[in-house]
Each structure stands twice: as C-alpha cells, then as structure tokens.
Coordinates of N, CA and C in Angstrom, one line a residue:
L19 N 0.9 -1.1 0.0 CA -0.1 0.0 0.0 C 0.8 1.3 0.0
L20 N 1.9 1.3 0.8 CA 2.7 2.4 0.9 C 3.4 2.8 -0.5
R21 N 3.8 1.6 -1.1 CA 4.4 2.0 -2.5 C 3.4 2.5 -3.5
L22 N 2.0 2.0 -3.4 CA 1.0 2.5 -4.3 C 0.7 4.0 -3.9
Q23 N 0.7 4.3 -2.7 CA 0.5 5.7 -2.3 C 1.5 6.5 -2.8
I24 N 2.7 6.1 -2.7 CA 3.9 7.0 -3.1 C 3.8 7.2 -4.7
I25 N 3.5 6.2 -5.3 CA 3.4 6.3 -6.8 C 2.3 7.2 -7.2
I26 N 1.1 7.0 -6.6 CA 0.0 8.0 -6.8 C 0.5 9.5 -6.6
I27 N 1.0 9.7 -5.5 CA 1.3 11.0 -5.1 C 2.3 11.6 -6.0
L28 N 3.4 10.8 -6.3 CA 4.4 11.3 -7.3 C 3.8 11.7 -8.7
G29 N 3.0 10.8 -9.1 CA 2.2 11.0 -10.4 C 1.3 12.1 -10.5
L30 N 0.5 12.4 -9.4 CA -0.3 13.6 -9.3 C 0.7 15.0 -9.3
L31 N 1.8 14.8 -8.5 CA 2.6 15.8 -8.3 C 3.2 16.2 -9.7
R32 N 3.9 15.2 -10.4 CA 4.4 15.3 -11.7 C 3.5 16.0 -12.6
T33 N 2.3 15.6 -12.7 CA 1.3 16.0 -13.7 C 0.9 17.4 -13.4
T34 N 0.4 17.8 -12.1 CA 0.1 19.1 -11.7 C 1.3 20.1 -11.8
G35 N 2.4 19.6 -11.4 CA 3.7 20.3 -11.2 C 4.1 20.8 -12.6
L36 N 4.0 19.9 -13.6 CA 4.5 20.3 -14.9 C 3.5 21.3 -15.4
Y37 N 2.0 21.0 -15.0 CA 1.0 22.0 -15.7 C 1.3 23.3 -15.1
G38 N 1.6 23.4 -13.8 CA 1.8 24.8 -13.0 C 3.2 25.5 -13.6
Q39 N 4.2 24.7 -14.0 CA 5.3 25.3 -14.5 C 5.3 25.9 -15.9
N40 N 4.1 25.4 -16.6 CA 4.1 25.9 -17.8 C 3.4 27.2 -18.0
L41 N 2.8 27.6 -16.9 CA 2.0 28.9 -16.8 C 3.0 29.9 -16.7
N42 N 2.7 31.2 -17.3 CA 3.5 32.3 -17.2 C 3.3 33.3 -16.1
H43 N 2.4 32.7 -15.1 CA 2.0 33.7 -14.0 C 1.9 32.8 -12.8
D44 N 1.9 33.3 -11.6 CA 1.8 32.5 -10.4 C 0.2 32.8 -10.0
N45 N -0.5 31.7 -9.8 CA -1.9 31.6 -9.5 C -2.2 32.0 -8.0
L46 N -3.3 32.6 -7.7 CA -3.5 33.0 -6.4 C -2.5 33.4 -5.6
W47 N -1.7 34.6 -5.9 CA -0.6 34.9 -5.5 C -0.7 35.3 -4.0
N48 N -1.7 36.0 -3.6 CA -1.9 36.4 -2.1 C -2.9 35.5 -1.5
Y49 N -3.0 34.3 -1.9 CA -3.9 33.2 -1.3 C -3.6 33.1 0.3
D50 N -2.4 33.0 0.6 CA -2.0 32.7 2.1 C -2.4 34.0 2.9
E51 N -2.6 35.0 2.4 CA -2.9 36.2 3.3 C -4.3 36.3 3.7
Q52 N -5.1 35.3 3.1 CA -6.5 35.2 3.7 C -6.6 34.5 5.1
N53 N -7.5 34.8 5.8 CA -7.7 34.4 7.2 C -8.2 33.0 7.2
V54 N -9.2 32.7 6.3 CA -9.9 31.4 6.3 C -10.0 30.9 5.0
H55 N -9.9 29.5 4.7 CA -10.1 28.8 3.5 C -10.9 27.6 3.8
Y56 N -11.8 27.3 2.8 CA -12.6 26.1 2.9 C -12.4 25.1 1.7
G57 N -12.6 23.8 2.0 CA -12.4 23.0 1.0 C -13.0 21.5 1.4
F58 N -12.6 20.5 0.6 CA -13.0 19.2 1.0 C -11.8 18.2 0.6
L59 N -11.9 16.9 1.3 CA -10.9 15.9 0.9 C -11.5 14.6 0.8
I60 N -10.6 13.8 0.0 CA -10.9 12.4 -0.2 C -9.6 11.6 0.2
G61 N -9.9 10.5 0.8 CA -8.7 9.7 1.2 C -8.9 8.2 1.1
I62 N -7.9 7.4 0.9 CA -7.9 6.0 0.8 C -6.8 5.5 1.8
H63 N -7.3 4.6 2.6 CA -6.5 4.3 3.8 C -6.1 2.7 4.0
S64 N -5.2 2.4 4.7 CA -5.0 1.1 5.0 C -4.8 1.0 6.6
S65 N -5.6 0.2 7.3 CA -5.7 0.2 8.8 C -5.4 -1.2 9.3
D66 N -4.8 -1.2 10.6 CA -4.7 -2.4 11.2 C -4.5 -2.2 12.6
Y67 N -4.6 -3.2 13.6 CA -4.4 -2.9 14.9 C -2.8 -3.3 15.3
R68 N -2.4 -2.6 16.3 CA -1.0 -2.9 16.8 C -1.3 -3.5 18.2
I69 N -0.8 -4.7 18.6 CA -1.0 -5.3 19.8 C 0.2 -5.5 20.7
K70 N 0.1 -5.7 21.8 CA 1.1 -6.0 22.8 C 0.8 -7.1 23.7
Y71 N 1.4 -8.2 23.8 CA 1.2 -9.3 24.6 C 1.5 -8.9 26.1
N72 N 0.7 -9.5 26.9 CA 0.9 -9.5 28.4 C 1.7 -10.8 28.9
N73 N 1.9 -10.8 30.2 CA 2.8 -12.0 30.8 C 2.0 -13.3 30.7
D74 N 0.6 -13.2 30.7 CA -0.2 -14.4 30.6 C 0.1 -15.1 29.3
F75 N 0.4 -14.5 28.2 CA 0.6 -15.2 27.0 C 1.6 -16.2 27.0
V76 N 2.6 -16.1 27.7 CA 3.7 -17.1 27.8 C 3.5 -18.0 29.0
G77 N 2.4 -18.0 29.7 CA 2.1 -18.8 30.8 C 1.5 -20.2 30.4
P78 N 1.4 -21.2 31.3 CA 0.9 -22.4 30.9 C -0.6 -22.5 30.6
G79 N -1.4 -21.4 31.0 CA -2.8 -21.6 30.8 C -3.0 -21.0 29.4
M80 N -2.1 -20.5 28.4 CA -2.3 -20.3 27.1 C -1.3 -21.0 26.1
D81 N -1.0 -22.3 26.6 CA 0.0 -22.9 25.9 C -0.7 -23.4 24.5
S82 N -1.9 -23.4 24.3 CA -2.5 -23.7 23.0 C -2.6 -22.6 22.1
L83 N -2.4 -21.4 22.5 CA -2.5 -20.1 21.6 C -1.2 -19.9 21.1
H84 N -1.1 -19.9 19.8 CA 0.2 -19.7 19.1 C 0.6 -18.2 18.9
S85 N -0.5 -17.5 18.3 CA -0.2 -16.1 18.2 C -1.6 -15.4 17.9
I86 N -1.5 -14.0 17.9 CA -2.6 -13.2 17.5 C -2.1 -12.2 16.5
V87 N -2.8 -12.3 15.2 CA -2.1 -11.6 14.0 C -3.3 -10.6 13.6
P88 N -3.0 -9.4 13.6 CA -4.1 -8.4 13.1 C -3.9 -8.3 11.6
G89 N -5.0 -8.2 10.9 CA -5.2 -8.2 9.5 C -5.1 -6.7 9.0
K90 N -4.7 -6.5 7.8 CA -4.8 -5.1 7.1 C -6.0 -5.1 6.3
H91 N -6.6 -4.0 6.1 CA -7.8 -3.7 5.4 C -7.9 -2.3 4.8
F92 N -8.4 -2.2 3.6 CA -8.5 -0.9 3.1 C -9.9 -0.1 3.3
G93 N -10.0 1.1 3.1 CA -11.3 1.8 3.4 C -11.0 3.4 2.8
F94 N -12.1 4.1 3.0 CA -11.9 5.4 2.5 C -12.5 6.5 3.4
K95 N -12.1 7.7 3.2 CA -12.6 8.8 4.0 C -13.1 10.0 3.1
L96 N -14.0 10.6 3.7 CA -14.6 11.9 3.0 C -14.7 12.9 4.1
G97 N -14.3 14.1 3.8 CA -14.2 15.2 4.7 C -14.3 16.7 4.3
F98 N -14.4 17.6 5.2 CA -14.3 19.0 4.9 C -12.9 19.6 5.5
V99 N -12.6 20.7 4.8 CA -11.3 21.3 5.3 C -11.8 22.9 5.7
V100 N -11.3 23.1 6.8 CA -11.3 24.5 7.4 C -10.0 25.0 7.8
D101 N -9.2 25.8 7.0 CA -7.8 26.2 7.3 C -8.0 27.8 7.7
F102 N -7.1 27.8 8.8 CA -7.1 29.2 9.5 C -5.5 29.8 9.5
Y103 N -5.5 31.0 9.1 CA -4.1 31.6 9.0 C -3.5 31.9 10.2
V104 N -2.4 31.4 10.6 CA -1.7 31.8 11.8 C -0.6 32.9 11.5
F105 N 0.4 32.6 10.6 CA 1.4 33.5 10.1 C 1.8 32.9 8.7
Q106 N 2.8 33.7 8.1 CA 3.1 33.4 6.8 C 3.3 31.9 6.5
Y107 N 4.0 31.1 7.3 CA 4.3 29.9 6.9 C 3.6 28.7 7.8
L108 N 2.7 29.2 8.8 CA 1.9 28.3 9.5 C 0.4 28.5 9.5
S109 N -0.4 27.5 9.5 CA -1.7 27.5 9.6 C -2.3 26.4 10.5
F110 N -3.5 26.7 10.9 CA -4.2 25.6 11.7 C -5.4 25.1 11.0
R111 N -5.4 23.7 10.9 CA -6.4 23.1 10.1 C -7.4 22.3 10.9
I112 N -8.6 22.4 10.6 CA -9.6 21.3 11.2 C -10.2 20.7 9.9
T113 N -10.2 19.4 10.0 CA -10.9 18.5 8.9 C -11.9 17.6 9.4
P114 N -13.1 18.0 9.8 CA -14.1 16.8 10.1 C -14.3 15.8 9.0
T115 N -14.1 14.6 9.4 CA -14.1 13.5 8.4 C -14.8 12.3 8.9
V116 N -15.5 11.6 7.9 CA -16.2 10.4 8.2 C -15.3 9.3 7.5
A117 N -14.9 8.2 8.2 CA -14.1 7.4 7.9 C -14.7 6.0 8.0
F118 N -14.2 5.0 7.0 CA -15.0 3.6 6.9 C -14.0 2.7 7.2
Y119 N -14.0 2.0 8.4 CA -12.9 1.0 8.6 C -13.3 -0.5 8.7
E120 N -12.4 -1.3 8.5 CA -12.5 -2.8 8.8 C -11.3 -3.2 9.6
Y121 N -11.5 -4.0 10.6 CA -10.3 -4.6 11.3 C -10.6 -6.1 11.7
D122 N -9.6 -6.7 11.8 CA -9.8 -8.2 12.3 C -8.6 -8.5 13.1
L123 N -8.8 -9.7 13.9 CA -7.8 -10.3 14.8 C -7.8 -11.8 14.5
N124 N -6.7 -12.5 13.9 CA -6.8 -13.7 13.9 C -6.1 -14.5 14.9
Y125 N -6.7 -15.5 15.6 CA -6.2 -16.1 16.8 C -5.7 -17.5 16.1
R126 N -4.4 -17.6 16.2 CA -3.9 -19.0 15.7 C -3.4 -19.8 16.8
Y127 N -3.8 -21.2 16.7 CA -3.5 -22.1 17.6 C -2.7 -23.1 17.2
V128 N -1.9 -23.7 18.2 CA -0.8 -24.7 17.8 C -1.3 -26.0 17.3
D129 N -2.6 -26.3 17.3 CA -3.2 -27.4 16.5 C -3.5 -27.0 15.2
G130 N -3.2 -25.8 14.6 CA -3.6 -25.4 13.3 C -4.8 -24.8 13.1
Q131 N -5.7 -24.8 14.1 CA -7.0 -24.0 14.0 C -6.8 -22.5 14.1
D132 N -7.8 -21.8 13.4 CA -7.8 -20.3 13.5 C -9.2 -19.9 13.9
D133 N -9.0 -18.7 14.7 CA -10.4 -18.1 15.0 C -10.3 -16.7 14.8
L134 N -11.1 -16.4 13.7 CA -11.0 -15.0 13.2 C -12.1 -14.1 13.8
L135 N -11.7 -13.0 14.5 CA -12.7 -12.0 14.9 C -12.7 -10.8 13.8
E136 N -13.7 -10.5 13.3 CA -13.8 -9.6 12.4 C -14.6 -8.3 13.0
F137 N -14.1 -7.1 12.6 CA -14.8 -5.9 13.1 C -15.3 -5.1 11.7
K138 N -16.3 -5.3 11.2 CA -16.7 -4.8 9.9 C -17.6 -3.5 10.0
D139 N -17.4 -2.6 9.0 CA -18.3 -1.5 9.0 C -18.2 -0.6 10.2
A140 N -16.9 -0.3 10.7 CA -16.7 0.5 11.7 C -16.6 2.0 11.2
T141 N -17.9 2.6 11.3 CA -18.0 4.0 10.8 C -17.5 5.1 11.8
M142 N -16.5 5.9 11.6 CA -16.0 6.8 12.6 C -16.1 8.2 12.2
L143 N -16.4 9.2 13.2 CA -16.3 10.6 12.8 C -15.0 11.0 13.4
E144 N -14.1 11.5 12.7 CA -12.9 12.0 13.1 C -12.7 13.5 13.1
I145 N -12.0 14.1 14.0 CA -11.8 15.5 14.0 C -10.3 15.8 14.3
P146 N -9.5 15.8 13.2 CA -8.1 16.2 13.3 C -8.0 17.5 13.7
L147 N -7.0 17.9 14.6 CA -6.7 19.3 14.8 C -5.2 19.4 14.5
L148 N -4.8 20.0 13.4 CA -3.5 19.8 12.7 C -2.9 21.3 12.5
F149 N -1.6 21.3 12.8 CA -0.8 22.5 12.4 C 0.0 22.2 11.2
K150 N -0.1 23.0 10.3 CA 0.5 22.9 9.0 C 1.7 23.9 8.7
Y151 N 2.9 23.3 8.6 CA 4.0 24.2 8.5 C 4.5 24.3 6.8
K152 N 4.5 25.4 6.4 CA 4.6 25.4 4.8 C 6.1 25.9 4.6
S153 N 6.6 25.6 3.5 CA 7.9 25.9 2.9 C 7.7 27.2 2.1
V154 N 8.8 28.0 1.7 CA 8.5 29.0 0.8 C 7.9 28.6 -0.4
R155 N 7.0 29.4 -1.0 CA 6.3 29.1 -2.3 C 7.3 29.4 -3.4
R156 N 7.4 28.3 -4.2 CA 8.2 28.4 -5.5 C 7.1 28.4 -6.7
S157 N 6.9 29.5 -7.3 CA 6.0 29.6 -8.5 C 4.6 29.1 -8.0
N158 N 4.1 27.9 -8.4 CA 2.7 27.5 -8.0 C 2.7 26.4 -7.1
V159 N 3.9 26.0 -6.4 CA 4.1 24.9 -5.6 C 4.8 25.2 -4.2
N160 N 4.3 24.6 -3.1 CA 5.0 24.7 -1.9 C 4.9 23.3 -1.4
M161 N 5.9 22.9 -0.5 CA 5.8 21.6 0.4 C 5.5 22.0 1.8
Y162 N 4.8 21.1 2.5 CA 4.5 21.3 3.9 C 4.6 20.0 4.6
L163 N 4.6 20.2 6.0 CA 4.6 19.1 7.0 C 3.3 19.4 7.8
M164 N 2.8 18.4 8.4 CA 1.6 18.6 9.1 C 1.5 17.6 10.3
A165 N 1.0 18.1 11.5 CA 1.0 17.1 12.7 C -0.1 17.7 13.7
G166 N -0.6 16.9 14.5 CA -1.6 17.1 15.5 C -2.4 15.9 15.9
P167 N -3.1 16.1 17.0 CA -4.0 15.1 17.6 C -5.2 14.8 16.6
N168 N -5.8 13.8 16.6 CA -7.0 13.3 15.9 C -7.8 12.6 16.9
F169 N -9.1 13.1 17.0 CA -10.1 12.4 18.0 C -11.2 11.8 17.0
Q170 N -11.4 10.4 17.4 CA -12.1 9.6 16.6 C -13.3 9.0 17.5
F171 N -14.6 9.2 17.0 CA -15.8 8.7 17.6 C -16.5 7.8 16.8
E172 N -17.0 6.8 17.5 CA -17.8 5.9 16.6 C -19.2 6.6 16.3
A173 N -19.6 6.4 15.1 CA -20.7 7.2 14.6 C -22.1 6.9 15.3
A174 N -22.1 5.5 15.7 CA -23.4 5.2 16.3 C -23.4 5.6 17.7
G175 N -22.2 6.0 18.3 CA -22.3 6.6 19.7 C -23.0 5.8 20.6
R176 N -22.7 4.6 20.9 CA -23.3 3.7 21.9 C -22.5 3.5 23.2
G177 N -21.7 4.4 23.5 CA -20.9 4.3 24.9 C -19.6 3.9 24.6
D178 N -18.8 3.7 25.9 CA -17.5 3.5 25.9 C -17.1 2.0 26.0
G179 N -18.0 1.1 25.8 CA -17.8 -0.4 25.9 C -18.6 -1.1 25.1
V180 N -18.4 -1.2 23.8 CA -19.4 -1.6 22.7 C -19.1 -3.2 22.5
K181 N -19.9 -4.0 22.7 CA -19.9 -5.2 22.4 C -19.8 -5.5 20.9
I182 N -18.6 -6.0 20.3 CA -18.5 -6.1 18.9 C -18.8 -7.4 18.3
K183 N -18.3 -8.5 18.9 CA -18.5 -9.8 18.4 C -17.8 -10.8 19.3
Q184 N -18.6 -11.9 19.5 CA -18.1 -13.1 20.3 C -17.3 -12.6 21.6
G185 N -18.0 -11.7 22.3 CA -17.5 -11.3 23.7 C -16.4 -10.3 23.7
L186 N -15.8 -10.0 22.6 CA -14.8 -9.1 22.6 C -15.1 -7.6 22.6
E187 N -14.7 -7.0 23.6 CA -15.3 -5.6 23.8 C -14.2 -4.5 23.5
L188 N -14.4 -3.5 22.8 CA -13.4 -2.4 22.6 C -14.0 -1.2 22.9
K189 N -13.2 -0.1 23.3 CA -13.7 1.2 23.5 C -14.0 1.8 22.1
N190 N -15.1 2.6 22.1 CA -15.5 3.2 20.8 C -15.0 4.7 20.7
F191 N -14.1 5.3 21.6 CA -13.5 6.5 21.3 C -12.1 6.3 21.2
N192 N -11.4 6.7 20.2 CA -9.9 6.6 20.0 C -9.3 7.9 19.6
T193 N -8.1 8.1 20.1 CA -7.2 9.2 20.0 C -6.0 8.8 19.2
T194 N -5.6 9.4 18.2 CA -4.4 9.2 17.4 C -3.4 10.6 17.4
F195 N -2.2 10.3 17.0 CA -1.4 11.5 16.7 C -1.2 11.4 15.2
D196 N -1.4 12.3 14.3 CA -1.3 12.3 12.8 C -0.1 13.0 12.6
V197 N 0.6 12.6 11.6 CA 1.9 13.3 11.0 C 1.8 13.0 9.5
G198 N 2.0 14.0 8.7 CA 1.8 14.0 7.3 C 2.7 14.9 6.6
M199 N 2.8 14.7 5.3 CA 3.4 15.7 4.4 C 2.9 15.7 3.1
G200 N 2.8 16.7 2.2 CA 2.3 16.8 1.0 C 2.8 18.2 0.3
F201 N 2.1 18.4 -0.8 CA 2.4 19.6 -1.8 C 1.3 20.3 -2.0
D202 N 1.2 21.6 -1.8 CA 0.2 22.6 -2.3 C 0.5 23.1 -3.7
I203 N -0.4 22.8 -4.6 CA -0.3 23.2 -5.9 C -1.4 24.1 -6.3
F204 N -1.0 25.4 -6.8 CA -2.0 26.4 -7.0 C -2.4 26.4 -8.4
F205 N -3.7 26.4 -8.5 CA -4.5 26.6 -9.9 C -4.9 28.0 -9.9
Q206 N -5.8 28.4 -11.0 CA -6.3 29.8 -10.9 C -7.5 29.9 -10.1
L207 N -8.2 28.9 -9.8 CA -9.4 29.0 -9.0 C -9.4 28.0 -7.6
F208 N -8.4 27.4 -7.6 CA -8.3 26.5 -6.3 C -6.9 26.0 -6.1
K209 N -6.8 25.4 -4.9 CA -5.5 24.8 -4.6 C -5.6 23.2 -4.5
F210 N -4.9 22.5 -5.1 CA -5.0 21.0 -5.0 C -3.6 20.6 -4.2
T211 N -4.0 19.5 -3.4 CA -3.0 19.1 -2.5 C -3.0 17.5 -2.5
P212 N -1.9 16.8 -2.9 CA -1.8 15.3 -2.6 C -1.0 15.4 -1.4
E213 N -1.4 14.3 -0.4 CA -0.8 14.3 0.8 C -0.8 12.8 1.4
I214 N 0.3 12.4 2.1 CA 0.4 11.2 2.8 C 0.3 11.4 4.3
R215 N -0.6 10.7 5.0 CA -0.7 10.9 6.5 C -0.6 9.6 7.2
Y216 N 0.2 9.6 8.3 CA 0.2 8.4 9.2 C -0.4 8.8 10.5
S217 N -1.2 7.9 11.1 CA -2.0 8.1 12.3 C -1.6 7.0 13.1
F218 N -1.0 7.3 14.4 CA -0.5 6.4 15.4 C -1.5 6.5 16.6
G219 N -2.2 5.4 16.8 CA -3.2 5.4 18.0 C -2.4 5.3 19.3
F220 N -2.8 6.1 20.2 CA -2.1 6.0 21.6 C -3.2 5.8 22.7
R221 N -4.4 5.6 22.3 CA -5.2 5.1 23.5 C -5.5 3.4 23.2
N222 N -5.3 2.9 24.5 CA -5.5 1.4 24.6 C -7.1 1.1 24.4
L223 N -7.4 0.5 23.3 CA -8.8 0.2 23.1 C -9.5 -1.0 23.8
L224 N -8.5 -1.7 24.5 CA -9.0 -2.9 25.5 C -9.9 -2.4 26.5
P225 N -10.9 -3.1 26.9 CA -11.9 -2.7 27.9 C -11.3 -2.7 29.3
D226 N -11.8 -2.2 30.1 CA -11.3 -2.1 31.6 C -11.6 -3.5 32.2
K227 N -12.6 -4.1 31.7 CA -13.1 -5.6 32.4 C -12.5 -6.6 31.3
P228 N -11.6 -7.4 31.7 CA -11.1 -8.4 30.7 C -12.0 -9.5 30.4
N229 N -11.9 -10.2 29.2 CA -12.7 -11.2 28.9 C -11.7 -12.3 28.2
D230 N -12.2 -13.4 27.7 CA -11.5 -14.6 27.2 C -10.6 -14.1 25.9
F231 N -11.1 -13.1 25.2 CA -10.5 -12.7 23.9 C -9.3 -12.0 24.1
D232 N -9.3 -11.0 25.2 CA -8.2 -10.1 25.4 C -7.4 -10.7 26.5
A233 N -7.6 -11.9 27.1 CA -6.8 -12.2 28.2 C -5.2 -12.2 27.9
A234 N -4.8 -12.5 26.7 CA -3.3 -12.6 26.3 C -2.8 -11.2 26.0
L235 N -3.6 -10.1 26.0 CA -3.2 -8.9 25.4 C -3.1 -7.9 26.6
S236 N -2.2 -6.9 26.6 CA -2.1 -5.9 27.5 C -2.3 -4.4 26.9
K237 N -2.3 -4.4 25.4 CA -2.5 -3.2 24.7 C -2.9 -3.3 23.3
L238 N -4.1 -2.6 22.9 CA -4.4 -2.8 21.4 C -4.6 -1.4 20.9
T239 N -3.9 -0.9 19.9 CA -4.0 0.5 19.3 C -4.2 0.2 17.8
T240 N -4.5 1.5 17.2 CA -4.7 1.4 15.7 C -3.5 2.0 15.0
H241 N -3.3 1.5 13.9 CA -2.3 2.2 13.0 C -2.9 2.2 11.6
I242 N -2.9 3.6 11.1 CA -3.5 3.9 9.9 C -2.6 4.7 8.9
V243 N -2.5 4.3 7.6 CA -1.9 5.1 6.6 C -2.9 5.5 5.5
T244 N -2.8 6.8 5.3 CA -3.8 7.4 4.4 C -3.3 8.3 3.2
A245 N -3.7 8.1 2.0 CA -3.4 9.0 1.0 C -4.6 9.9 0.8
F246 N -4.4 11.2 0.9 CA -5.4 12.1 0.7 C -5.2 12.9 -0.6
I247 N -6.3 13.4 -1.2 CA -6.2 14.5 -2.2 C -7.3 15.5 -1.6
T248 N -6.8 16.7 -1.6 CA -7.6 17.9 -1.1 C -7.8 19.0 -2.1
F249 N -9.0 19.5 -2.1 CA -9.2 20.6 -3.0 C -9.8 21.8 -1.9
V250 N -9.0 23.0 -2.1 CA -9.3 24.1 -1.2 C -9.7 25.3 -2.2
G251 N -10.8 25.9 -2.2 CA -11.1 27.0 -3.0 C -10.5 28.2 -2.8
G252 N -10.2 29.0 -3.8 CA -9.8 30.4 -3.7 C -10.9 31.5 -4.0
P253 N -11.1 32.5 -3.2 CA -12.1 33.5 -3.5 C -11.8 34.0 -4.9
T254 N -12.9 34.4 -5.5 CA -12.8 35.0 -6.8 C -11.9 36.2 -7.0
Y255 N -11.8 37.0 -5.9 CA -11.1 38.1 -6.0 C -9.6 38.1 -6.0
L256 N -9.1 36.8 -5.6 CA -7.6 36.5 -5.7 C -7.1 36.4 -7.2
K257 N -6.3 37.4 -7.5 CA -5.9 37.4 -8.8 C -4.5 36.7 -9.1
S258 N -4.2 36.3 -10.3 CA -2.9 35.9 -10.7 C -1.9 37.1 -10.8
R259 N -0.6 36.8 -10.5 CA 0.4 37.8 -10.8 C 1.4 37.3 -11.8
K260 N 1.7 38.1 -12.8 CA 2.9 37.7 -13.6 C 4.2 37.7 -13.0
G261 N 5.1 36.8 -13.5 CA 6.4 36.8 -12.8 C 6.4 35.7 -12.2
K262 N 7.6 35.5 -11.4 CA 7.8 34.3 -10.5 C 8.3 34.9 -9.2
Y263 N 8.2 34.1 -8.0 CA 8.7 34.4 -6.8 C 10.2 34.2 -6.7

C-alpha cells in the first residue's frame, strides 16, 4: 500500500507540477494572506491493529494459543477542510471527516486451527486538529509538514464499551497522533493538495473488564496510513500575478 500511495502522489505531483510550471504567472498569489479557507478531501487508507502481549501469553494457561495476528484492510474517508491563517508559514487546520474502517484479529492455535474475529463497517467521525508548516512558495508549488491530534468517535455513539462480536469488547472512542506531508499546487481557482498521512493510535482500546479474547493482550491500538487529495477553493477576487517568486 505504501508503494502504491507514493506512486499515486508522485504521479499527481508530476502532472500538476508540470502544468503549473508551464504557466507564465503565479496563481492565487496572495492566497495565504486570507484568514480562512474552505475545501474538501478524499482519502484511501490502510488500517490495522497494533497489539502488545501480556505476561499471561507465555504462561501455561495459554499454551494452546500460538499467536494473535492483526489483518490489514482498505477503506476510504470523506471530509471538509477549514484552514485558519496563523502567520506566513503556519496555519491551523480542522478537517471533520467520516471514515469507514474494517479490522480483524486472527487467533492462531498450535493445533493449526484459526479463530478470526472481524470488525466490519466501523464508521468513525474524526476531528483532526492539525498544524501545517509550509515551505517558501516556488511559483505555484510549496511543500508542507503537518502534525496534530486526531479524535475519533464511533458514529453510532453507543457508549465506551461496545460489544463487537463473540464477547470481545473495545472502546469506541480513539485518539491518534497524525503526522503527514504533502504539496500545495496552486491553480487559477483552487489549490490542489496530494498528501500522505500516518495516524498512530495511543489510546488502549481494550476494555477495563477483561474477557477470554483479550486475556493474552495488554494493549491494542490502531495504525492507519492514508493517501489524501484535497481541494481548497480560492475567492474569486484573488488574482494571478505575472512573474515568479
């Protein structure tokens, strides 16, 4: 997936970058001087669980369990972008997003049997609060780094201990730390942005009350890699300027 995301981003960058370089003027030249910008984003992600075994896993009570293997799944995200100007190279961005996830845990036993626990159609409302640090703009392109917390809520909103399947309970509120990078590419009427973002979950999703399915685990967190494309509009009064920066 990572290779695919890199290829997609490089391809988009090459196509739009060449287009921007062929123009004889700088698009939306005073774009970053505006206080607020709005737009939307689309993303394709790969998600899986990261687990940590506890001491009971190597004890005699679990000698029949060989391992617990998280599976990787694809999904997509749709959201809005609200970008606030802080100063020339820094902005604060809120991107309310609806994300569709699938997860699973494969319990493998020494006798060759498997027990697959699937978590399908996990729809989450995500509210990333991100700081975006931008490079100096060169013609119609600039690079940026982005980081900040991301708060994820189950869309169904059924409380903090939801019974998913076969007795395994997971908390339905998650917190991740997101880190990403991308390129802003300025066109005459909007700004196009390919971006890759990593989300590292740091809330333990295991329930406070243990059960048979999490007896071997001490920690379960999420790990998500997402390739985004973002479109942010420019007000009609932002004009292009001839020449280069």
